[in-house]
Amino acid sequence: MISKNSFKDRLRSLRSEKKETQAQVGTAIGIGERHYQKFEAGDNFPNVENLCALADHLRRDGLVAGSVRPLSKLLLMRHLQIGIPFPLGAL
């Protein structure tokens, strides 16, 4: 399973590389700045919709590969629900 610590650190790194603020990323994926800040703080983990939106926005293999296809989205959601590891490079 994806750990919150490694996810939050990678998310912050990818946002910094893109030179965007937390507010800009939140707006780009359709959530508020405070909601997004909770992802980077490790206080909350994005739901499948937000995770896919982040992947599409950041377009980085380090988070989730490229644009998330509908079938991959369903597989990711199922893996997160039952708590087993998912090979993020497979998306």
PDB file of C-alpha atoms in Angstrom:
ATOM      1  CA  MET A   1       0.000   0.000   0.000  1.00  0.00           C
ATOM      2  CA  ILE A   2       1.110   3.561  -0.635  1.00  0.00           C
ATOM      3  CA  SER A   3       2.366   5.107   2.581  1.00  0.00           C
ATOM      4  CA  LYS A   4       1.107   8.574   3.445  1.00  0.00           C
ATOM      5  CA  ASN A   5       4.636   9.749   4.205  1.00  0.00           C
ATOM      6  CA  SER A   6       6.153   8.728   0.894  1.00  0.00           C
ATOM      7  CA  PHE A   7       3.103  10.022  -0.984  1.00  0.00           C
ATOM      8  CA  LYS A   8       3.079  13.417   0.712  1.00  0.00           C
ATOM      9  CA  ASP A   9       6.800  13.892   0.189  1.00  0.00           C
ATOM     10  CA  ARG A  10       6.589  12.947  -3.480  1.00  0.00           C
ATOM     11  CA  LEU A  11       3.534  15.130  -4.010  1.00  0.00           C
ATOM     12  CA  ARG A  12       5.288  18.149  -2.512  1.00  0.00           C
ATOM     13  CA  SER A  13       8.364  17.472  -4.613  1.00  0.00           C
ATOM     14  CA  LEU A  14       6.384  17.187  -7.854  1.00  0.00           C
ATOM     15  CA  ARG A  15       4.461  20.383  -7.115  1.00  0.00           C
ATOM     16  CA  SER A  16       7.703  22.222  -6.410  1.00  0.00           C
ATOM     17  CA  GLU A  17       9.262  20.946  -9.634  1.00  0.00           C
ATOM     18  CA  LYS A  18       6.253  22.285 -11.502  1.00  0.00           C
ATOM     19  CA  LYS A  19       6.685  25.613  -9.659  1.00  0.00           C
ATOM     20  CA  GLU A  20       3.037  25.787  -8.596  1.00  0.00           C
ATOM     21  CA  THR A  21       1.520  26.838  -5.310  1.00  0.00           C
ATOM     22  CA  GLN A  22      -0.750  24.579  -3.300  1.00  0.00           C
ATOM     23  CA  ALA A  23      -3.659  26.837  -4.274  1.00  0.00           C
ATOM     24  CA  GLN A  24      -2.835  26.448  -7.979  1.00  0.00           C
ATOM     25  CA  VAL A  25      -2.761  22.657  -7.790  1.00  0.00           C
ATOM     26  CA  GLY A  26      -5.953  22.565  -5.732  1.00  0.00           C
ATOM     27  CA  THR A  27      -7.737  24.768  -8.248  1.00  0.00           C
ATOM     28  CA  ALA A  28      -6.424  22.706 -11.160  1.00  0.00           C
ATOM     29  CA  ILE A  29      -7.869  19.491  -9.728  1.00  0.00           C
ATOM     30  CA  GLY A  30     -11.097  21.048  -8.473  1.00  0.00           C
ATOM     31  CA  ILE A  31     -10.553  21.204  -4.716  1.00  0.00           C
ATOM     32  CA  GLY A  32      -9.789  23.973  -2.244  1.00  0.00           C
ATOM     33  CA  GLU A  33      -6.317  24.957  -1.131  1.00  0.00           C
ATOM     34  CA  ARG A  34      -6.880  23.697   2.438  1.00  0.00           C
ATOM     35  CA  HIS A  35      -8.082  20.327   1.151  1.00  0.00           C
ATOM     36  CA  TYR A  36      -4.944  20.016  -0.975  1.00  0.00           C
ATOM     37  CA  GLN A  37      -2.720  21.107   1.925  1.00  0.00           C
ATOM     38  CA  LYS A  38      -3.981  18.123   3.914  1.00  0.00           C
ATOM     39  CA  PHE A  39      -2.581  15.799   1.219  1.00  0.00           C
ATOM     40  CA  GLU A  40       0.886  17.352   1.476  1.00  0.00           C
ATOM     41  CA  ALA A  41       0.739  17.381   5.264  1.00  0.00           C
ATOM     42  CA  GLY A  42      -0.124  13.682   5.342  1.00  0.00           C
ATOM     43  CA  ASP A  43      -3.339  14.418   7.238  1.00  0.00           C
ATOM     44  CA  ASN A  44      -5.484  13.034   4.446  1.00  0.00           C
ATOM     45  CA  PHE A  45      -4.994  10.764   1.444  1.00  0.00           C
ATOM     46  CA  PRO A  46      -6.727  11.689  -1.817  1.00  0.00           C
ATOM     47  CA  ASN A  47      -9.715   9.675  -2.918  1.00  0.00           C
ATOM     48  CA  VAL A  48      -9.518   7.943  -6.281  1.00  0.00           C
ATOM     49  CA  GLU A  49     -10.970  10.902  -8.183  1.00  0.00           C
ATOM     50  CA  ASN A  50      -8.495  13.334  -6.632  1.00  0.00           C
ATOM     51  CA  LEU A  51      -5.596  10.912  -7.058  1.00  0.00           C
ATOM     52  CA  CYS A  52      -6.403  10.528 -10.738  1.00  0.00           C
ATOM     53  CA  ALA A  53      -6.793  14.291 -11.147  1.00  0.00           C
ATOM     54  CA  LEU A  54      -3.406  14.810  -9.488  1.00  0.00           C
ATOM     55  CA  ALA A  55      -1.819  12.248 -11.782  1.00  0.00           C
ATOM     56  CA  ASP A  56      -3.323  13.890 -14.851  1.00  0.00           C
ATOM     57  CA  HIS A  57      -2.306  17.362 -13.694  1.00  0.00           C
ATOM     58  CA  LEU A  58       1.231  16.500 -12.655  1.00  0.00           C
ATOM     59  CA  ARG A  59       1.748  13.935 -15.441  1.00  0.00           C
ATOM     60  CA  ARG A  60       4.580  12.300 -13.596  1.00  0.00           C
ATOM     61  CA  ASP A  61       5.497   8.628 -13.263  1.00  0.00           C
ATOM     62  CA  GLY A  62       6.666   9.284  -9.710  1.00  0.00           C
ATOM     63  CA  LEU A  63       3.103   9.780  -8.518  1.00  0.00           C
ATOM     64  CA  VAL A  64       0.915   7.822 -10.912  1.00  0.00           C
ATOM     65  CA  ALA A  65       1.854   7.279 -14.529  1.00  0.00           C
ATOM     66  CA  GLY A  66       0.446   9.577 -17.192  1.00  0.00           C
ATOM     67  CA  SER A  67      -3.240   9.924 -17.838  1.00  0.00           C
ATOM     68  CA  VAL A  68      -5.222   7.392 -15.864  1.00  0.00           C
ATOM     69  CA  ARG A  69      -7.379   5.210 -18.093  1.00  0.00           C
ATOM     70  CA  PRO A  70     -10.881   4.266 -16.876  1.00  0.00           C
ATOM     71  CA  LEU A  71     -10.035   0.583 -16.311  1.00  0.00           C
ATOM     72  CA  SER A  72      -6.869   1.484 -14.421  1.00  0.00           C
ATOM     73  CA  LYS A  73      -8.901   3.906 -12.350  1.00  0.00           C
ATOM     74  CA  LEU A  74     -11.272   1.102 -11.353  1.00  0.00           C
ATOM     75  CA  LEU A  75      -8.386  -1.226 -10.539  1.00  0.00           C
ATOM     76  CA  LEU A  76      -6.702   1.437  -8.425  1.00  0.00           C
ATOM     77  CA  MET A  77      -9.936   2.114  -6.543  1.00  0.00           C
ATOM     78  CA  ARG A  78     -10.397  -1.605  -5.832  1.00  0.00           C
ATOM     79  CA  HIS A  79      -6.827  -2.016  -4.594  1.00  0.00           C
ATOM     80  CA  LEU A  80      -7.127   0.993  -2.304  1.00  0.00           C
ATOM     81  CA  GLN A  81     -10.436  -0.276  -0.908  1.00  0.00           C
ATOM     82  CA  ILE A  82      -9.087  -3.696   0.034  1.00  0.00           C
ATOM     83  CA  GLY A  83      -5.693  -2.385   1.148  1.00  0.00           C
ATOM     84  CA  ILE A  84      -3.331  -4.348  -1.065  1.00  0.00           C
ATOM     85  CA  PRO A  85      -0.345  -2.882  -2.898  1.00  0.00           C
ATOM     86  CA  PHE A  86      -0.908  -1.587  -6.404  1.00  0.00           C
ATOM     87  CA  PRO A  87       1.890  -1.228  -8.938  1.00  0.00           C
ATOM     88  CA  LEU A  88       1.476   2.462  -9.757  1.00  0.00           C
ATOM     89  CA  GLY A  89       3.677   2.106 -12.828  1.00  0.00           C
ATOM     90  CA  ALA A  90       1.011  -0.149 -14.319  1.00  0.00           C
ATOM     91  CA  LEU A  91      -1.440   2.707 -14.793  1.00  0.00           C
TER      92      LEU A  91
END
